[in-house]
C-alpha cells in the first residue's frame, strides 16, 4: 500500500524507522526540493547525452571558450570553516552503523559517510543510514556485535561529511508525478533537515561530498539548492559546504567553472581517481586510440592522470580551495610480509600526492590511516594544508595532456581478473552490499565499473591481447563461463550456492556485450535490489 505525503508517494510501508526519518517537516522540505529541482535535473542529464553524442562523433573534450573569462580572472571562494582546514587523511565507507563508528574513531581528520559508490541503496539501507548518521551527529551512536563486543564513539571523532547519490541515480521507492525522485535530493534533504542544528551546535556544519558532476551547470544546480535551503532555514549564506569530486573527464575541463559556480559553498575538489578512469573509458569509448590497458597498469604516474592531479591542485589553490587526493583501494593483509608490501605501496602513492601539493588523501580501511597520516605529517609539518603550493612554475596543462593515450598491455590474465572482480562485485551489490574486499582490494562501484567497461571497449574495438587473442563477445563468453567456475571454487559451494551468482553473470554478460555501453552498472543493478 502506497503512502502519499505532500507531492510525494512512498511505495514502502512506514515502520518505526520510516516514521523517525520521514517526518512531516522533513518530507515537506524534500517534496519542495523535488518539485523545484527535478525538471532542471532532467535537463542536465539530457545535456550529458547531447555532449556525449558529440564526443562519440569525434569531437574531443576541451576547455570551454565561452568561460575563458572565469578561468582568466582573479577571484576566490568564500572561505573554508576551521574544522575543514586540515583534511590530511580522510576515510570513506558506507553509512552502516559499525563502519560509521570505526571510521569516526580512526586516526583520520574526516569520515565521508557514503550513500553512493560504496552503498547498495536498498530502502532499508538508506533509511537506516539516515538514522545512523543522526545518531552519529548527536554522538549517541553505538553498536553491539554478534560476540557481544561494544562499539562507541571516541571523545574526539573525525569530522563528518555526507556523500549523496549522483544525479543519475533515482530513489525508486519515492515517486513524484509517477516517476522515481532523484536519490541525491532524498539523501541531501533528510541528512540536512535532521542534522544541521546539531552539527552547528557542535561547532561543525552540514558538509557534503558531491559525486560525478560533469559540468559547471550541474554545480550551479547544487549551489541553487544550497542557497534555497539556507534561506528556508534562516541560515547565513555559505553555511552549507561542499567538496566536489572531479571524477568525470568532462569535469576536468571545467574545474575553475565548477569552483566559481559554487564559490559561496565549495571548499575543495577531490581527485576521484577510480571513477575518473572509468569516465575516461566511457567518455572516449568510440575512440580506438584511447583504449586503456589492464586496469592494474593504469596508475597515477601515467601522464593523463598525473596531469589531471596537477591541474586540480593548481586550480584549487589559485582559488583558495583545498585539493584532495584520491583513494587507496588496498586493504591490510594478515600476512606480515604481504602487509609490508601493501604499506609500501600506500606510502609511495601518498608521497606522490603530498609532493605534488595535495592537501590530503583518502583511505578505505582504518588499518591504513597511520601510514597515510605519517606521509602527510612529514610533508605538512606544522601547516594544516598546502594552499601555499601554487604550482606557478608548471607549464600550462593542455587538453592534449588530459587526453593523452595510456601505454601498457592488454593481457588474458588481466581480462580474466576483471571478469572475476566484476562478477563478485555485481553479486554483492544486487545482494545489498556495495563495498566488498576482493583480492586484497576494497572494491566499490567505481573500481568494478573500470573492470567491465575495459572489456566492453576491448570488444568494441576488436583489440588484441598480448597472447594474440582478439577480444570478441565469444571470447568474453568463454572466459566468463570459466571464471564463473573459478569463483565457485574460490568461495566454496556453500557461499556460492547461497548467493546470486547466476543473476550476476547474466547481468554482467548483458552489460559487457551490449552494442551500446550501459552508462552505469548500478542502474540495471538497482532493478534487482529490494
Coordinates of C-alpha atoms in Angstrom, one line a residue:
X1 CA 0.0 0.0 0.0
X2 CA 1.5 3.4 -1.0
X3 CA 1.6 6.4 1.3
X4 CA 1.0 10.0 0.0
X5 CA 2.8 12.8 1.7
X6 CA 2.7 16.3 0.2
X7 CA 3.5 15.8 -3.5
X8 CA 5.3 12.5 -2.9
X9 CA 4.2 8.9 -2.9
X10 CA 6.1 6.4 -0.9
X11 CA 5.8 2.8 -2.1
X12 CA 7.2 1.1 1.0
X13 CA 5.3 0.7 4.3
X14 CA 6.1 3.0 7.2
X15 CA 7.6 1.4 10.3
X16 CA 9.2 3.0 13.3
X17 CA 12.4 3.8 11.3
X18 CA 10.5 5.4 8.5
X19 CA 8.4 7.4 10.9
X20 CA 11.6 8.7 12.6
X21 CA 13.2 9.8 9.3
X22 CA 10.2 10.7 7.1
X23 CA 8.6 13.2 9.5
X24 CA 6.1 15.8 8.1
X25 CA 8.7 18.6 8.2
X26 CA 11.4 16.6 6.5
X27 CA 9.1 15.3 3.8
X28 CA 7.7 18.8 3.2
X29 CA 11.3 20.0 2.6
X30 CA 12.1 17.0 0.4
X31 CA 8.9 17.5 -1.6
X32 CA 9.6 21.2 -2.2
X33 CA 13.1 20.3 -3.5
X34 CA 11.8 17.6 -5.7
X35 CA 9.2 19.9 -7.3
X36 CA 11.6 22.8 -7.8
X37 CA 14.7 21.0 -9.0
X38 CA 13.8 17.7 -10.7
X39 CA 12.8 19.3 -14.1
X40 CA 16.2 21.1 -14.2
X41 CA 18.0 17.8 -13.2
X42 CA 16.3 16.1 -16.2
X43 CA 17.6 18.9 -18.5
X44 CA 21.1 18.5 -17.1
X45 CA 21.1 14.7 -17.8
X46 CA 19.8 15.4 -21.3
X47 CA 22.7 17.8 -21.8
X48 CA 25.1 15.0 -20.8
X49 CA 23.6 12.8 -23.5
X50 CA 24.0 15.5 -26.1
X51 CA 27.6 16.2 -25.2
X52 CA 28.4 12.5 -25.3
X53 CA 26.9 12.2 -28.8
X54 CA 29.3 14.9 -30.0
X55 CA 32.3 13.1 -28.4
X56 CA 31.2 9.8 -29.9
X57 CA 31.1 11.5 -33.3
X58 CA 34.7 12.6 -33.0
X59 CA 34.7 15.9 -31.1
X60 CA 37.2 15.5 -28.2
X61 CA 36.6 17.3 -24.8
X62 CA 38.3 20.7 -24.4
X63 CA 38.3 23.8 -22.2
X64 CA 35.2 25.9 -22.9
X65 CA 35.9 29.1 -24.9
X66 CA 32.7 30.7 -23.6
X67 CA 34.0 30.6 -20.0
X68 CA 37.6 31.8 -20.6
X69 CA 36.9 34.9 -18.6
X70 CA 36.2 32.8 -15.5
X71 CA 39.5 30.9 -15.9
X72 CA 41.5 34.1 -16.6
X73 CA 40.1 36.5 -14.0
X74 CA 41.0 36.8 -10.3
X75 CA 38.6 35.5 -7.7
X76 CA 38.5 33.1 -4.8
X77 CA 35.9 31.0 -3.0
X78 CA 34.1 32.4 0.1
X79 CA 36.2 30.5 2.6
X80 CA 36.8 27.3 4.5
X81 CA 35.5 26.5 8.0
X82 CA 38.1 25.9 10.7
X83 CA 37.3 22.2 11.1
X84 CA 37.9 21.6 7.3
X85 CA 41.2 23.4 7.0
X86 CA 43.1 20.2 8.0
X87 CA 42.0 17.2 6.0
X88 CA 45.3 15.4 5.6
X89 CA 43.7 11.9 5.8
X90 CA 40.1 11.0 5.1
X91 CA 38.4 7.7 5.3
X92 CA 35.4 6.6 3.3
X93 CA 32.7 3.9 3.7
X94 CA 29.0 3.1 3.7
X95 CA 26.5 4.5 6.2
X96 CA 26.4 1.3 8.2
X97 CA 26.4 1.6 12.0
X98 CA 29.6 -0.3 12.9
X99 CA 31.5 1.2 9.9
X100 CA 30.5 4.8 10.9
X101 CA 31.8 4.3 14.5
X102 CA 35.1 2.7 13.4
X103 CA 35.7 5.3 10.7
X104 CA 34.9 8.3 13.0
X105 CA 37.3 6.8 15.6
X106 CA 40.1 6.1 13.2
X107 CA 43.3 8.2 13.0
X108 CA 41.9 10.5 10.3
X109 CA 40.6 14.0 10.1
X110 CA 37.4 13.3 8.1
X111 CA 35.0 10.5 7.6
X112 CA 33.0 10.6 4.3
X113 CA 29.8 8.7 5.0
X114 CA 28.7 7.3 1.7
X115 CA 25.2 6.9 0.2
X116 CA 26.8 6.4 -3.2
X117 CA 29.5 4.1 -4.6
X118 CA 30.1 2.0 -1.5
X119 CA 26.4 1.6 -0.7
X120 CA 23.9 -0.6 -2.5
X121 CA 20.9 1.6 -1.8
X122 CA 18.1 -0.7 -0.8
X123 CA 15.3 1.0 1.0
X124 CA 16.3 -0.5 4.3
X125 CA 19.9 0.7 4.0
X126 CA 19.1 4.3 3.0
X127 CA 16.6 4.7 5.9
X128 CA 18.9 3.0 8.4
X129 CA 21.8 5.1 7.1
X130 CA 19.9 8.3 7.9
X131 CA 19.2 7.1 11.4
X132 CA 22.8 6.1 11.8
X133 CA 24.1 9.5 10.8
X134 CA 21.5 11.2 13.0
X135 CA 22.9 9.2 16.0
X136 CA 26.5 9.9 14.9
X137 CA 25.9 13.7 14.8
X138 CA 24.2 13.5 18.2
X139 CA 27.2 11.4 19.4
X140 CA 24.9 8.7 20.8
X141 CA 25.6 6.1 18.2
X142 CA 26.6 2.6 19.5
X143 CA 26.7 -0.9 18.2
X144 CA 27.0 -4.4 19.7
X145 CA 28.4 -7.1 17.6
X146 CA 27.4 -10.8 17.5
X147 CA 30.1 -11.7 20.0
X148 CA 28.9 -9.0 22.4
X149 CA 31.7 -6.6 21.5
X150 CA 30.5 -3.0 22.0
X151 CA 31.4 0.0 19.8
X152 CA 31.1 3.6 20.8
X153 CA 32.4 7.0 19.6
X154 CA 35.7 8.3 21.0
X155 CA 35.8 11.7 22.7
X156 CA 37.3 13.4 19.6
X157 CA 35.8 11.8 16.5
X158 CA 36.6 12.8 12.9
X159 CA 34.6 15.5 11.1
X160 CA 31.6 14.0 9.3
X161 CA 30.9 14.7 5.6
X162 CA 27.9 13.1 3.8
X163 CA 28.2 11.9 0.2
X164 CA 24.9 11.9 -1.5
X165 CA 24.0 9.9 -4.6
X166 CA 24.9 11.1 -8.1
X167 CA 22.4 12.9 -10.4
X168 CA 21.8 9.8 -12.4
X169 CA 20.6 7.6 -9.5
X170 CA 16.9 7.5 -8.7
X171 CA 15.2 6.7 -5.4
X172 CA 12.6 4.3 -6.8
X173 CA 10.7 3.9 -3.6
X174 CA 9.6 7.6 -3.7
X175 CA 7.6 8.9 -6.6
X176 CA 6.7 12.4 -7.9
X177 CA 4.2 12.6 -10.7
X178 CA 4.6 8.8 -11.1
X179 CA 8.4 8.9 -11.5
X180 CA 11.2 8.0 -9.1
X181 CA 12.6 11.0 -7.5
X182 CA 16.4 11.9 -7.6
X183 CA 18.3 9.9 -5.0
X184 CA 20.6 12.9 -4.5
X185 CA 17.7 15.1 -3.3
X186 CA 16.4 12.3 -1.0
X187 CA 19.8 11.9 0.7
X188 CA 20.5 15.6 0.9
X189 CA 17.2 16.8 2.3
X190 CA 16.9 14.2 5.0
X191 CA 20.5 14.4 6.2
X192 CA 20.4 18.2 6.2
X193 CA 17.0 18.5 7.9
X194 CA 17.7 16.1 10.7
X195 CA 21.3 17.2 11.5
X196 CA 22.0 20.8 10.6
X197 CA 21.1 22.2 14.1
X198 CA 23.1 19.5 16.0
X199 CA 26.1 19.9 13.7
X200 CA 26.2 23.7 14.1
X201 CA 25.7 23.4 17.8
X202 CA 28.8 21.1 17.9
X203 CA 31.0 23.7 16.1
X204 CA 30.9 21.9 12.7
X205 CA 28.3 22.2 9.9
X206 CA 26.3 20.5 7.2
X207 CA 29.1 19.3 4.9
X208 CA 28.6 17.3 1.7
X209 CA 30.6 15.4 -1.0
X210 CA 29.0 15.8 -4.4
X211 CA 29.8 13.0 -6.9
X212 CA 30.1 12.5 -10.6
X213 CA 29.4 16.1 -11.7
X214 CA 30.1 16.6 -15.4
X215 CA 29.6 20.4 -15.8
X216 CA 29.6 23.7 -14.1
X217 CA 25.8 23.9 -14.8
X218 CA 25.4 20.9 -12.6
X219 CA 27.5 22.6 -9.9
X220 CA 25.2 25.7 -10.2
X221 CA 22.2 23.4 -9.7
X222 CA 23.6 22.3 -6.4
X223 CA 24.5 25.8 -5.4
X224 CA 21.0 26.9 -6.0
X225 CA 19.7 24.0 -3.8
X226 CA 22.1 25.1 -1.0
X227 CA 21.1 28.7 -1.3
X228 CA 17.3 27.9 -1.2
X229 CA 18.0 25.6 1.8
X230 CA 19.9 28.3 3.7
X231 CA 17.1 30.8 3.1
X232 CA 14.4 28.3 4.1
X233 CA 16.1 27.5 7.4
X234 CA 17.3 31.1 8.1
X235 CA 21.0 30.4 7.9
X236 CA 23.8 32.7 6.7
X237 CA 24.9 32.3 3.2
X238 CA 27.8 29.7 2.9
X239 CA 26.7 27.7 5.9
X240 CA 26.4 24.5 3.8
X241 CA 29.8 23.5 2.4
X242 CA 30.6 21.0 -0.3
X243 CA 33.5 19.2 -1.7
X244 CA 33.1 18.2 -5.4
X245 CA 34.7 15.1 -6.7
X246 CA 36.3 15.6 -10.1
X247 CA 35.8 12.1 -11.2
X248 CA 34.5 12.6 -14.8
X249 CA 36.6 13.5 -17.8
X250 CA 34.3 16.4 -18.8
X251 CA 34.5 18.0 -15.3
X252 CA 38.3 18.0 -15.5
X253 CA 38.0 20.7 -18.2
X254 CA 35.7 22.8 -16.0
X255 CA 37.3 22.9 -12.6
X256 CA 37.6 26.7 -12.5
X257 CA 34.0 27.0 -13.6
X258 CA 32.7 24.5 -11.0
X259 CA 34.5 26.4 -8.2
X260 CA 33.1 29.6 -9.5
X261 CA 29.6 28.4 -9.8
X262 CA 29.7 27.1 -6.2
X263 CA 32.0 29.8 -4.8
X264 CA 29.7 30.5 -1.8
X265 CA 29.5 26.9 -0.8
X266 CA 32.5 25.0 -2.1
X267 CA 35.7 24.3 -0.1
X268 CA 37.6 21.7 -2.1
X269 CA 37.8 19.5 -5.2
X270 CA 38.8 15.8 -4.9
X271 CA 40.7 13.6 -7.4
X272 CA 38.2 10.7 -7.6
X273 CA 40.7 8.7 -9.5
X274 CA 38.8 5.4 -9.9
X275 CA 35.7 6.9 -11.3
X276 CA 37.8 9.2 -13.4
X277 CA 39.5 6.3 -15.1
X278 CA 36.0 4.8 -15.6
X279 CA 34.9 8.1 -17.1
X280 CA 37.9 8.3 -19.4
X281 CA 36.9 4.9 -20.8
X282 CA 33.2 5.8 -21.1
X283 CA 33.7 9.3 -22.5
X284 CA 36.2 8.2 -25.1
X285 CA 34.6 4.8 -25.8
X286 CA 34.4 5.4 -29.6
X287 CA 38.0 6.5 -29.9
X288 CA 40.2 3.4 -30.7
X289 CA 43.4 5.3 -29.9
X290 CA 42.3 6.0 -26.3
X291 CA 41.7 2.4 -25.2
X292 CA 43.3 1.6 -21.8
X293 CA 45.5 -1.3 -20.9
X294 CA 44.9 -3.7 -18.0
X295 CA 43.4 -1.9 -15.0
X296 CA 46.4 -2.8 -12.8
X297 CA 48.7 -0.8 -15.1
X298 CA 46.7 2.4 -15.0
X299 CA 48.4 4.1 -12.1
X300 CA 48.6 7.8 -11.1
X301 CA 52.1 8.2 -12.7
X302 CA 50.6 7.7 -16.2
X303 CA 50.7 11.1 -18.0
X304 CA 47.0 11.7 -18.3
X305 CA 46.4 11.0 -14.6
X306 CA 49.4 12.9 -13.4
X307 CA 48.3 16.0 -15.5
X308 CA 44.8 15.7 -14.0
X309 CA 46.2 15.7 -10.4
X310 CA 48.5 18.6 -11.0
X311 CA 45.8 20.7 -12.8
X312 CA 43.4 20.1 -9.9
X313 CA 46.0 21.3 -7.3
X314 CA 46.9 24.4 -9.3
X315 CA 43.3 25.3 -10.0
X316 CA 42.1 24.8 -6.4
X317 CA 45.0 26.6 -4.7
X318 CA 44.7 29.6 -7.0
X319 CA 41.1 29.9 -5.9
X320 CA 41.7 29.3 -2.2
X321 CA 40.2 25.8 -2.2
X322 CA 41.7 22.6 -0.9
X323 CA 42.9 19.9 -3.4
X324 CA 42.2 16.4 -2.1
X325 CA 44.0 13.3 -3.3
X326 CA 42.5 10.0 -4.3
X327 CA 41.5 6.7 -2.8
X328 CA 44.0 4.0 -1.8
X329 CA 41.9 0.9 -2.5
X330 CA 44.3 -1.5 -0.8
X331 CA 43.3 -3.2 2.5
X332 CA 45.7 -4.6 5.1
X333 CA 46.8 -8.2 5.0
X334 CA 47.1 -10.5 8.0
X335 CA 50.2 -11.9 6.5
X336 CA 53.1 -9.7 7.7
X337 CA 55.1 -10.0 4.5
X338 CA 52.2 -9.2 2.3
X339 CA 51.1 -6.3 4.5
X340 CA 54.6 -4.8 4.3
X341 CA 54.2 -4.7 0.5
X342 CA 50.7 -3.1 0.9
X343 CA 52.0 -0.4 3.2
X344 CA 54.9 0.4 0.9
X345 CA 52.5 0.9 -2.0
X346 CA 50.4 3.2 0.2
X347 CA 53.5 5.2 1.2
X348 CA 54.6 5.6 -2.5
X349 CA 51.1 6.6 -3.6
X350 CA 50.6 9.1 -0.8
X351 CA 54.1 10.5 -1.1
X352 CA 53.4 11.3 -4.8
X353 CA 50.2 13.1 -3.8
X354 CA 51.8 15.1 -1.0
X355 CA 54.8 16.0 -3.1
X356 CA 52.5 17.2 -5.9
X357 CA 50.8 19.5 -3.5
X358 CA 47.6 17.8 -2.4
X359 CA 46.2 18.9 0.9
X360 CA 45.0 15.4 1.9
X361 CA 44.2 11.9 0.8
X362 CA 41.7 9.0 1.1
X363 CA 42.0 5.6 2.6
X364 CA 39.4 2.8 2.5
X365 CA 40.4 1.0 5.7
X366 CA 41.3 2.2 9.2
X367 CA 44.4 0.0 9.2
X368 CA 46.0 2.2 6.5
X369 CA 45.3 5.5 8.2
X370 CA 48.5 5.6 10.2
X371 CA 50.7 5.1 7.1
X372 CA 48.9 7.8 5.1
X373 CA 49.0 10.1 8.1
X374 CA 52.7 9.7 8.6
X375 CA 53.4 10.7 5.0
X376 CA 51.3 13.9 5.2
X377 CA 52.6 14.7 8.7
X378 CA 56.1 14.6 7.3
X379 CA 55.2 16.8 4.3
X380 CA 53.0 19.3 6.1
X381 CA 54.8 19.7 9.4
X382 CA 53.0 22.4 11.3
X383 CA 50.9 23.5 8.4
X384 CA 47.3 22.4 8.1
X385 CA 47.3 22.2 4.3
X386 CA 49.3 23.1 1.2
X387 CA 47.3 26.1 0.0
X388 CA 50.6 27.9 -0.4
X389 CA 51.7 25.4 -3.2
X390 CA 50.5 27.2 -6.3
X391 CA 52.5 25.3 -8.9
X392 CA 53.0 28.5 -10.8
X393 CA 56.2 27.0 -12.3
X394 CA 54.2 24.4 -14.2
X395 CA 53.8 24.6 -17.9
X396 CA 50.1 25.0 -18.8
X397 CA 48.2 21.8 -18.8
X398 CA 46.5 21.3 -22.1
X399 CA 43.6 19.2 -23.4
X400 CA 46.2 17.1 -25.1
X401 CA 47.8 16.3 -21.7
X402 CA 44.4 15.4 -20.1
X403 CA 43.5 13.1 -23.1
X404 CA 46.9 11.5 -23.6
X405 CA 46.7 7.8 -24.6
X406 CA 47.9 5.4 -21.9
X407 CA 50.6 2.9 -22.6
X408 CA 50.6 -0.6 -21.4
X409 CA 49.4 -4.1 -22.4
X410 CA 46.1 -5.9 -22.5
X411 CA 46.6 -9.4 -21.1
X412 CA 44.4 -12.5 -20.8
X413 CA 45.3 -12.6 -17.1
X414 CA 44.1 -9.0 -16.7
X415 CA 40.9 -9.7 -18.6
X416 CA 40.1 -12.8 -16.6
X417 CA 40.8 -10.8 -13.3
X418 CA 38.4 -8.1 -14.5
X419 CA 35.7 -10.7 -15.0
X420 CA 36.2 -12.3 -11.6
X421 CA 36.1 -8.9 -9.8
X422 CA 33.1 -7.7 -11.7
X423 CA 31.2 -10.9 -11.2
X424 CA 31.8 -10.9 -7.4
X425 CA 31.1 -7.2 -7.0
X426 CA 27.8 -7.3 -9.0
X427 CA 26.7 -10.3 -7.0
X428 CA 27.5 -8.5 -3.8
X429 CA 25.8 -5.3 -5.0
X430 CA 22.5 -6.9 -6.0
X431 CA 22.6 -8.7 -2.7
X432 CA 22.8 -5.4 -0.8
X433 CA 26.5 -4.9 -0.2
X434 CA 28.1 -2.1 -2.1
X435 CA 31.7 -2.2 -0.6
X436 CA 33.5 -5.6 -0.9
X437 CA 37.0 -6.8 -0.2
X438 CA 38.1 -8.8 -3.3
X439 CA 41.7 -10.0 -3.9
X440 CA 43.2 -7.6 -1.2
X441 CA 41.4 -4.5 -2.6
X442 CA 38.3 -2.7 -1.4
X443 CA 36.1 -2.8 -4.4
X444 CA 33.2 -0.3 -4.8
X445 CA 31.1 0.6 -7.8
X446 CA 33.9 2.7 -9.4
X447 CA 36.5 0.0 -9.5
X448 CA 34.0 -2.6 -10.8
X449 CA 33.0 -0.1 -13.5
X450 CA 36.6 0.1 -14.7
X451 CA 36.7 -3.7 -14.9
X452 CA 33.6 -4.2 -17.0
X453 CA 33.9 -1.1 -19.3
X454 CA 37.5 -2.0 -20.1
X455 CA 36.3 -5.3 -21.5
X456 CA 33.4 -3.6 -23.4
X457 CA 35.8 -1.3 -25.0
X458 CA 38.2 -4.1 -26.0
X459 CA 35.4 -5.9 -27.6
X460 CA 34.0 -2.8 -29.3
X461 CA 37.4 -2.1 -31.0
X462 CA 38.4 -5.7 -31.5
X463 CA 41.6 -5.2 -29.6
X464 CA 44.2 -8.0 -29.3
X465 CA 45.5 -9.4 -26.1
X466 CA 49.3 -9.8 -25.6
X467 CA 49.0 -13.5 -26.5
X468 CA 47.4 -12.7 -29.8
X469 CA 43.8 -13.5 -29.0
X470 CA 41.3 -11.0 -30.4
X471 CA 38.8 -9.8 -27.8
X472 CA 35.3 -10.7 -29.1
X473 CA 31.9 -11.3 -27.5
X474 CA 32.5 -15.0 -28.0
X475 CA 35.9 -14.9 -26.2
X476 CA 34.3 -13.0 -23.3
X477 CA 31.5 -15.5 -23.0
X478 CA 34.1 -18.3 -22.9
X479 CA 36.1 -16.6 -20.2
X480 CA 33.0 -15.7 -18.2
X481 CA 31.9 -19.3 -18.1
X482 CA 35.4 -20.4 -17.0
X483 CA 35.9 -17.7 -14.4
X484 CA 32.4 -18.4 -13.0
X485 CA 33.7 -21.8 -12.1
X486 CA 37.0 -20.3 -10.7
X487 CA 35.0 -18.0 -8.4
X488 CA 32.8 -21.0 -7.3
X489 CA 36.0 -23.0 -6.3
X490 CA 37.5 -20.0 -4.5
X491 CA 34.4 -19.2 -2.5
X492 CA 33.2 -22.8 -1.9
X493 CA 29.8 -24.3 -2.7
X494 CA 28.0 -23.1 0.4
X495 CA 28.7 -19.4 -0.2
X496 CA 28.3 -19.7 -3.9
X497 CA 25.1 -21.6 -3.9
X498 CA 23.5 -19.2 -1.4
X499 CA 24.5 -16.2 -3.5
X500 CA 23.1 -14.7 -6.6
X501 CA 25.9 -15.5 -9.0
X502 CA 23.7 -16.7 -11.8
X503 CA 21.9 -13.4 -11.8
X504 CA 25.2 -11.5 -11.6
X505 CA 26.7 -13.4 -14.5
X506 CA 23.6 -12.7 -16.6
X507 CA 23.8 -9.0 -15.8
X508 CA 27.5 -8.8 -16.5
X509 CA 27.1 -10.6 -19.8
X510 CA 24.3 -8.3 -20.8
X511 CA 26.1 -5.0 -20.0
X512 CA 29.5 -6.1 -21.2
X513 CA 28.4 -7.3 -24.7
X514 CA 25.7 -4.8 -25.4
X515 CA 26.2 -2.9 -28.6
X516 CA 25.8 0.4 -26.7
X517 CA 27.8 0.9 -23.5
X518 CA 25.5 1.0 -20.4
X519 CA 26.3 4.2 -18.5
X520 CA 26.3 2.7 -15.0
X521 CA 26.1 -0.9 -13.9
X522 CA 24.2 0.3 -10.8
X523 CA 21.2 1.3 -12.9
X524 CA 20.3 -2.2 -14.2
X525 CA 21.6 -3.5 -10.8
X526 CA 19.1 -1.3 -9.0
X527 CA 16.2 -3.1 -10.7
X528 CA 17.3 -6.2 -8.8
X529 CA 17.7 -4.5 -5.5
X530 CA 14.9 -4.5 -2.9

